[in-house]
PDB file of C-alpha atoms in Angstrom:
ATOM      1  CA  MET A 320      78.806 126.694 -34.447  1.00 76.00           C
ATOM      2  CA  SER A 321      77.915 124.538 -37.471  1.00 84.00           C
ATOM      3  CA  PRO A 322      76.711 120.950 -37.011  1.00 86.00           C
ATOM      4  CA  ASP A 323      79.745 119.691 -38.954  1.00 89.00           C
ATOM      5  CA  LEU A 324      82.117 121.547 -36.657  1.00 89.00           C
ATOM      6  CA  LEU A 325      80.323 120.200 -33.569  1.00 89.00           C
ATOM      7  CA  ALA A 326      80.478 116.652 -34.936  1.00 92.00           C
ATOM      8  CA  HIS A 327      84.191 117.086 -35.663  1.00 92.00           C
ATOM      9  CA  ARG A 328      84.783 118.431 -32.133  1.00 92.00           C
ATOM     10  CA  PHE A 329      82.999 115.417 -30.636  1.00 94.00           C
ATOM     11  CA  GLU A 330      84.858 112.899 -32.832  1.00 95.00           C
ATOM     12  CA  HIS A 331      88.187 114.471 -31.943  1.00 94.00           C
ATOM     13  CA  ALA A 332      87.379 114.406 -28.211  1.00 95.00           C
ATOM     14  CA  TYR A 333      86.280 110.788 -28.428  1.00 96.00           C
ATOM     15  CA  ARG A 334      89.403 109.658 -30.290  1.00 95.00           C
ATOM     16  CA  ALA A 335      91.711 111.664 -28.066  1.00 95.00           C
ATOM     17  CA  HIS A 336      90.167 110.971 -24.659  1.00 95.00           C
ATOM     18  CA  SER A 337      87.928 107.874 -24.645  1.00 96.00           C
ATOM     19  CA  ALA A 338      90.746 105.580 -23.467  1.00 96.00           C
ATOM     20  CA  ALA A 339      91.573 107.947 -20.608  1.00 95.00           C
ATOM     21  CA  VAL A 340      87.915 108.198 -19.571  1.00 96.00           C
ATOM     22  CA  LEU A 341      87.548 104.416 -19.724  1.00 96.00           C
ATOM     23  CA  GLY A 342      90.668 104.017 -17.570  1.00 95.00           C
ATOM     24  CA  TYR A 343      89.339 106.523 -15.055  1.00 96.00           C
ATOM     25  CA  LEU A 344      86.079 104.602 -14.772  1.00 96.00           C
ATOM     26  CA  LEU A 345      87.732 101.164 -14.731  1.00 95.00           C
ATOM     27  CA  ARG A 346      89.722 102.158 -11.668  1.00 94.00           C
ATOM     28  CA  ARG A 347      86.571 103.283  -9.899  1.00 94.00           C
ATOM     29  CA  THR A 348      83.875 100.734 -10.767  1.00 92.00           C
ATOM     30  CA  GLU A 349      83.016  97.272  -9.632  1.00 88.00           C
ATOM     31  CA  PRO A 350      82.372  95.155 -11.591  1.00 89.00           C
ATOM     32  CA  PRO A 351      84.772  96.507 -14.210  1.00 88.00           C
ATOM     33  CA  GLU A 352      82.299  95.659 -16.991  1.00 90.00           C
ATOM     34  CA  ASP A 353      80.242  98.646 -15.831  1.00 93.00           C
ATOM     35  CA  ALA A 354      83.034 100.957 -16.960  1.00 95.00           C
ATOM     36  CA  ALA A 355      82.213 100.422 -20.642  1.00 95.00           C
ATOM     37  CA  ASP A 356      78.561 101.347 -20.087  1.00 95.00           C
ATOM     38  CA  LEU A 357      79.554 104.368 -18.038  1.00 97.00           C
ATOM     39  CA  THR A 358      82.018 105.485 -20.705  1.00 97.00           C
ATOM     40  CA  ALA A 359      79.240 105.297 -23.268  1.00 97.00           C
ATOM     41  CA  GLU A 360      77.081 107.395 -20.967  1.00 97.00           C
ATOM     42  CA  VAL A 361      79.869 109.986 -20.589  1.00 97.00           C
ATOM     43  CA  PHE A 362      80.133 110.335 -24.347  1.00 97.00           C
ATOM     44  CA  THR A 363      76.359 110.464 -24.706  1.00 97.00           C
ATOM     45  CA  VAL A 364      76.397 113.476 -22.401  1.00 97.00           C
ATOM     46  CA  ALA A 365      79.334 114.887 -24.372  1.00 96.00           C
ATOM     47  CA  TRP A 366      77.410 114.494 -27.621  1.00 96.00           C
ATOM     48  CA  ARG A 367      74.356 116.271 -26.190  1.00 96.00           C
ATOM     49  CA  ARG A 368      76.508 119.048 -24.741  1.00 95.00           C
ATOM     50  CA  VAL A 369      79.255 119.215 -27.381  1.00 94.00           C
ATOM     51  CA  ALA A 370      78.698 122.966 -27.747  1.00 93.00           C
ATOM     52  CA  ASP A 371      79.594 123.333 -24.034  1.00 93.00           C
ATOM     53  CA  MET A 372      82.760 121.235 -24.347  1.00 94.00           C
ATOM     54  CA  PRO A 373      85.860 123.407 -24.090  1.00 93.00           C
ATOM     55  CA  PRO A 374      88.459 123.190 -26.841  1.00 88.00           C
ATOM     56  CA  GLY A 375      91.821 121.427 -26.689  1.00 83.00           C
ATOM     57  CA  ASP A 376      93.133 119.669 -23.600  1.00 84.00           C
ATOM     58  CA  GLU A 377      90.481 121.331 -21.452  1.00 92.00           C
ATOM     59  CA  ALA A 378      88.020 118.935 -23.116  1.00 94.00           C
ATOM     60  CA  ARG A 379      89.776 116.050 -21.335  1.00 94.00           C
ATOM     61  CA  LEU A 380      89.280 117.718 -17.969  1.00 95.00           C
ATOM     62  CA  TRP A 381      85.672 118.514 -18.817  1.00 95.00           C
ATOM     63  CA  LEU A 382      85.112 114.845 -19.758  1.00 96.00           C
ATOM     64  CA  TYR A 383      86.633 113.757 -16.430  1.00 97.00           C
ATOM     65  CA  GLY A 384      84.105 116.029 -14.701  1.00 95.00           C
ATOM     66  CA  VAL A 385      81.287 114.450 -16.691  1.00 96.00           C
ATOM     67  CA  ALA A 386      82.668 110.986 -15.858  1.00 96.00           C
ATOM     68  CA  ARG A 387      82.757 111.885 -12.180  1.00 96.00           C
ATOM     69  CA  ASN A 388      79.097 112.955 -12.294  1.00 95.00           C
ATOM     70  CA  VAL A 389      78.069 109.858 -14.257  1.00 96.00           C
ATOM     71  CA  LEU A 390      79.903 107.667 -11.742  1.00 95.00           C
ATOM     72  CA  SER A 391      78.188 109.412  -8.817  1.00 94.00           C
ATOM     73  CA  ASN A 392      74.788 108.883 -10.437  1.00 94.00           C
ATOM     74  CA  HIS A 393      75.659 105.243 -11.079  1.00 94.00           C
ATOM     75  CA  ARG A 394      76.650 104.678  -7.458  1.00 92.00           C
ATOM     76  CA  ARG A 395      73.486 106.346  -6.156  1.00 92.00           C
ATOM     77  CA  SER A 396      71.342 104.259  -8.500  1.00 91.00           C
ATOM     78  CA  ARG A 397      73.087 101.067  -7.455  1.00 89.00           C
ATOM     79  CA  LEU A 398      72.616 101.929  -3.784  1.00 90.00           C
ATOM     80  CA  ARG A 399      68.901 102.599  -4.377  1.00 90.00           C
ATOM     81  CA  ARG A 400      68.565  99.269  -6.244  1.00 87.00           C
ATOM     82  CA  HIS A 401      70.266  97.386  -3.400  1.00 86.00           C
ATOM     83  CA  ARG A 402      68.035  99.035  -0.804  1.00 88.00           C
ATOM     84  CA  LEU A 403      64.954  98.248  -2.858  1.00 84.00           C
ATOM     85  CA  ALA A 404      66.087  94.631  -3.324  1.00 85.00           C
ATOM     86  CA  ASP A 405      66.657  94.328   0.427  1.00 82.00           C
ATOM     87  CA  ARG A 406      63.163  95.657   1.134  1.00 83.00           C
ATOM     88  CA  LEU A 407      61.677  93.304  -1.463  1.00 82.00           C
ATOM     89  CA  ARG A 408      63.520  90.291  -0.014  1.00 81.00           C
ATOM     90  CA  GLU A 409      62.276  91.224   3.446  1.00 82.00           C
ATOM     91  CA  HIS A 410      58.725  91.600   2.185  1.00 78.00           C
ATOM     92  CA  LEU A 411      58.839  88.283   0.315  1.00 77.00           C
ATOM     93  CA  SER A 412      60.253  86.448   3.328  1.00 76.00           C
ATOM     94  CA  ARG A 413      57.202  87.555   5.354  1.00 76.00           C
ATOM     95  CA  SER A 414      54.639  87.003   2.598  1.00 66.00           C
ATOM     96  CA  PRO A 415      52.432  83.981   3.305  1.00 62.00           C
ATOM     97  CA  HIS A 416      51.507  83.326  -0.347  1.00 57.00           C
ATOM     98  CA  VAL A 417      55.077  82.934  -1.625  1.00 52.00           C
ATOM     99  CA  HIS A 418      56.242  79.321  -1.809  1.00 50.00           C
ATOM    100  CA  HIS A 419      59.794  78.536  -0.762  1.00 48.00           C
ATOM    101  CA  GLY A 420      61.981  75.550  -1.632  1.00 49.00           C
ATOM    102  CA  ASP A 421      60.340  72.286  -0.610  1.00 46.00           C
ATOM    103  CA  ALA A 422      57.080  74.046   0.230  1.00 45.00           C
ATOM    104  CA  ARG A 423      56.037  74.102  -3.464  1.00 46.00           C
ATOM    105  CA  HIS A 424      52.917  72.083  -4.204  1.00 49.00           C
ATOM    106  CA  ASP A 425      50.702  70.935  -7.028  1.00 53.00           C
ATOM    107  CA  GLY A 426      53.447  69.947  -9.468  1.00 63.00           C
ATOM    108  CA  ALA A 427      55.019  73.398  -9.638  1.00 73.00           C
ATOM    109  CA  ASP A 428      58.492  71.843  -9.753  1.00 78.00           C
ATOM    110  CA  HIS A 429      57.335  69.565 -12.572  1.00 80.00           C
ATOM    111  CA  VAL A 430      56.077  72.565 -14.574  1.00 83.00           C
ATOM    112  CA  ARG A 431      59.195  74.630 -13.849  1.00 84.00           C
ATOM    113  CA  ALA A 432      61.411  71.776 -15.048  1.00 85.00           C
ATOM    114  CA  ALA A 433      59.398  71.510 -18.271  1.00 86.00           C
ATOM    115  CA  LEU A 434      59.532  75.295 -18.742  1.00 87.00           C
ATOM    116  CA  ALA A 435      63.303  75.218 -18.330  1.00 88.00           C
ATOM    117  CA  THR A 436      63.567  73.007 -21.423  1.00 91.00           C
ATOM    118  CA  LEU A 437      61.824  75.585 -23.613  1.00 91.00           C
ATOM    119  CA  PRO A 438      63.511  78.385 -25.563  1.00 91.00           C
ATOM    120  CA  GLU A 439      63.609  81.753 -23.774  1.00 90.00           C
ATOM    121  CA  ARG A 440      60.999  83.392 -25.988  1.00 89.00           C
ATOM    122  CA  ASP A 441      58.548  80.551 -25.275  1.00 91.00           C
ATOM    123  CA  ARG A 442      59.177  80.836 -21.541  1.00 90.00           C
ATOM    124  CA  GLU A 443      58.627  84.596 -21.717  1.00 90.00           C
ATOM    125  CA  VAL A 444      55.201  84.507 -23.383  1.00 91.00           C
ATOM    126  CA  ILE A 445      54.030  81.679 -21.116  1.00 90.00           C
ATOM    127  CA  ALA A 446      55.285  83.463 -17.993  1.00 88.00           C
ATOM    128  CA  LEU A 447      53.678  86.765 -18.985  1.00 91.00           C
ATOM    129  CA  THR A 448      50.399  84.942 -19.566  1.00 89.00           C
ATOM    130  CA  ALA A 449      50.374  82.576 -16.601  1.00 87.00           C
ATOM    131  CA  TRP A 450      52.332  84.446 -13.937  1.00 84.00           C
ATOM    132  CA  GLU A 451      51.568  88.063 -14.803  1.00 86.00           C
ATOM    133  CA  GLY A 452      48.017  87.434 -16.047  1.00 88.00           C
ATOM    134  CA  MET A 453      48.543  89.391 -19.269  1.00 89.00           C
ATOM    135  CA  THR A 454      46.483  89.097 -22.428  1.00 91.00           C
ATOM    136  CA  PRO A 455      48.182  88.643 -25.810  1.00 92.00           C
ATOM    137  CA  ALA A 456      47.451  92.326 -26.552  1.00 92.00           C
ATOM    138  CA  GLU A 457      49.206  93.372 -23.329  1.00 91.00           C
ATOM    139  CA  ILE A 458      52.138  91.044 -24.034  1.00 92.00           C
ATOM    140  CA  ALA A 459      52.404  92.580 -27.497  1.00 91.00           C
ATOM    141  CA  VAL A 460      52.934  95.992 -25.903  1.00 91.00           C
ATOM    142  CA  VAL A 461      55.561  94.643 -23.474  1.00 90.00           C
ATOM    143  CA  LEU A 462      57.497  92.789 -26.185  1.00 90.00           C
ATOM    144  CA  GLY A 463      56.968  95.365 -28.931  1.00 92.00           C
ATOM    145  CA  LEU A 464      55.237  92.850 -31.203  1.00 91.00           C
ATOM    146  CA  ASP A 465      52.008  92.581 -33.140  1.00 93.00           C
ATOM    147  CA  PRO A 466      49.225  90.930 -31.081  1.00 92.00           C
ATOM    148  CA  GLY A 467      48.774  88.289 -33.807  1.00 93.00           C
ATOM    149  CA  THR A 468      52.447  87.389 -33.525  1.00 94.00           C
ATOM    150  CA  VAL A 469      52.075  87.018 -29.780  1.00 94.00           C
ATOM    151  CA  ARG A 470      49.032  84.761 -30.166  1.00 94.00           C
ATOM    152  CA  SER A 471      50.984  82.553 -32.602  1.00 94.00           C
ATOM    153  CA  ARG A 472      54.014  82.404 -30.316  1.00 93.00           C
ATOM    154  CA  LEU A 473      51.834  81.641 -27.327  1.00 93.00           C
ATOM    155  CA  SER A 474      50.079  78.834 -29.161  1.00 94.00           C
ATOM    156  CA  ARG A 475      53.390  77.263 -30.243  1.00 94.00           C
ATOM    157  CA  ALA A 476      54.861  77.750 -26.760  1.00 93.00           C
ATOM    158  CA  ARG A 477      51.896  76.013 -25.139  1.00 93.00           C
ATOM    159  CA  THR A 478      52.252  73.111 -27.580  1.00 93.00           C
ATOM    160  CA  ARG A 479      55.956  72.804 -26.724  1.00 92.00           C
ATOM    161  CA  LEU A 480      55.205  73.002 -22.988  1.00 91.00           C
ATOM    162  CA  ARG A 481      52.596  70.226 -23.256  1.00 91.00           C
ATOM    163  CA  ALA A 482      55.156  68.096 -25.117  1.00 91.00           C
ATOM    164  CA  ALA A 483      57.841  68.814 -22.492  1.00 89.00           C
ATOM    165  CA  LEU A 484      55.425  67.861 -19.701  1.00 88.00           C
ATOM    166  CA  ALA A 485      54.513  64.657 -21.527  1.00 88.00           C
ATOM    167  CA  ASP A 486      58.220  63.837 -21.983  1.00 84.00           C
ATOM    168  CA  GLN A 487      58.765  64.261 -18.243  1.00 80.00           C
ATOM    169  CA  ASP A 488      55.883  61.900 -17.511  1.00 73.00           C
ATOM    170  CA  ARG A 489      57.548  59.244 -19.688  1.00 71.00           C
ATOM    171  CA  ILE A 490      60.893  59.520 -17.868  1.00 63.00           C
ATOM    172  CA  PRO A 491      61.071  57.093 -14.935  1.00 59.00           C
ATOM    173  CA  CYS A 492      62.050  58.715 -11.666  1.00 53.00           C
TER     174      CYS A 492
END
């Protein structure tokens, strides 16, 4: 089958059945916002397997089958994430080096408050440096940037953090 014919088959299936697939997923997902992502995943599978998609109204049924599989995978992934989060919470609650609530020392709350005033991209480069112990070259890989760009951002972010900390020191408590 020619690529043009396959593209036409996919476009027709999308126009004809995307609302039905979205409705199917909306009625089965929580939160409902997940349904849009799952619908996109269904049609990603359909695009990859368009040659396997049956013609006519059978395509709708085939798409429902794909949606059912995508939804099952989504539910299994969510269950695994919840189990992992539960294990992580349990581990962190027993970890002696994790500070909780009022147990924070050494001005950590002061620094966190100053960090909260910074733009997200400043917070990110500072956190990757200070909390994760990454070098600018490593941060560049994580953020998909040039290492020189990261060094510049880090320098500006540190300047802004120092200013935010100084502003906090000037505010009477």
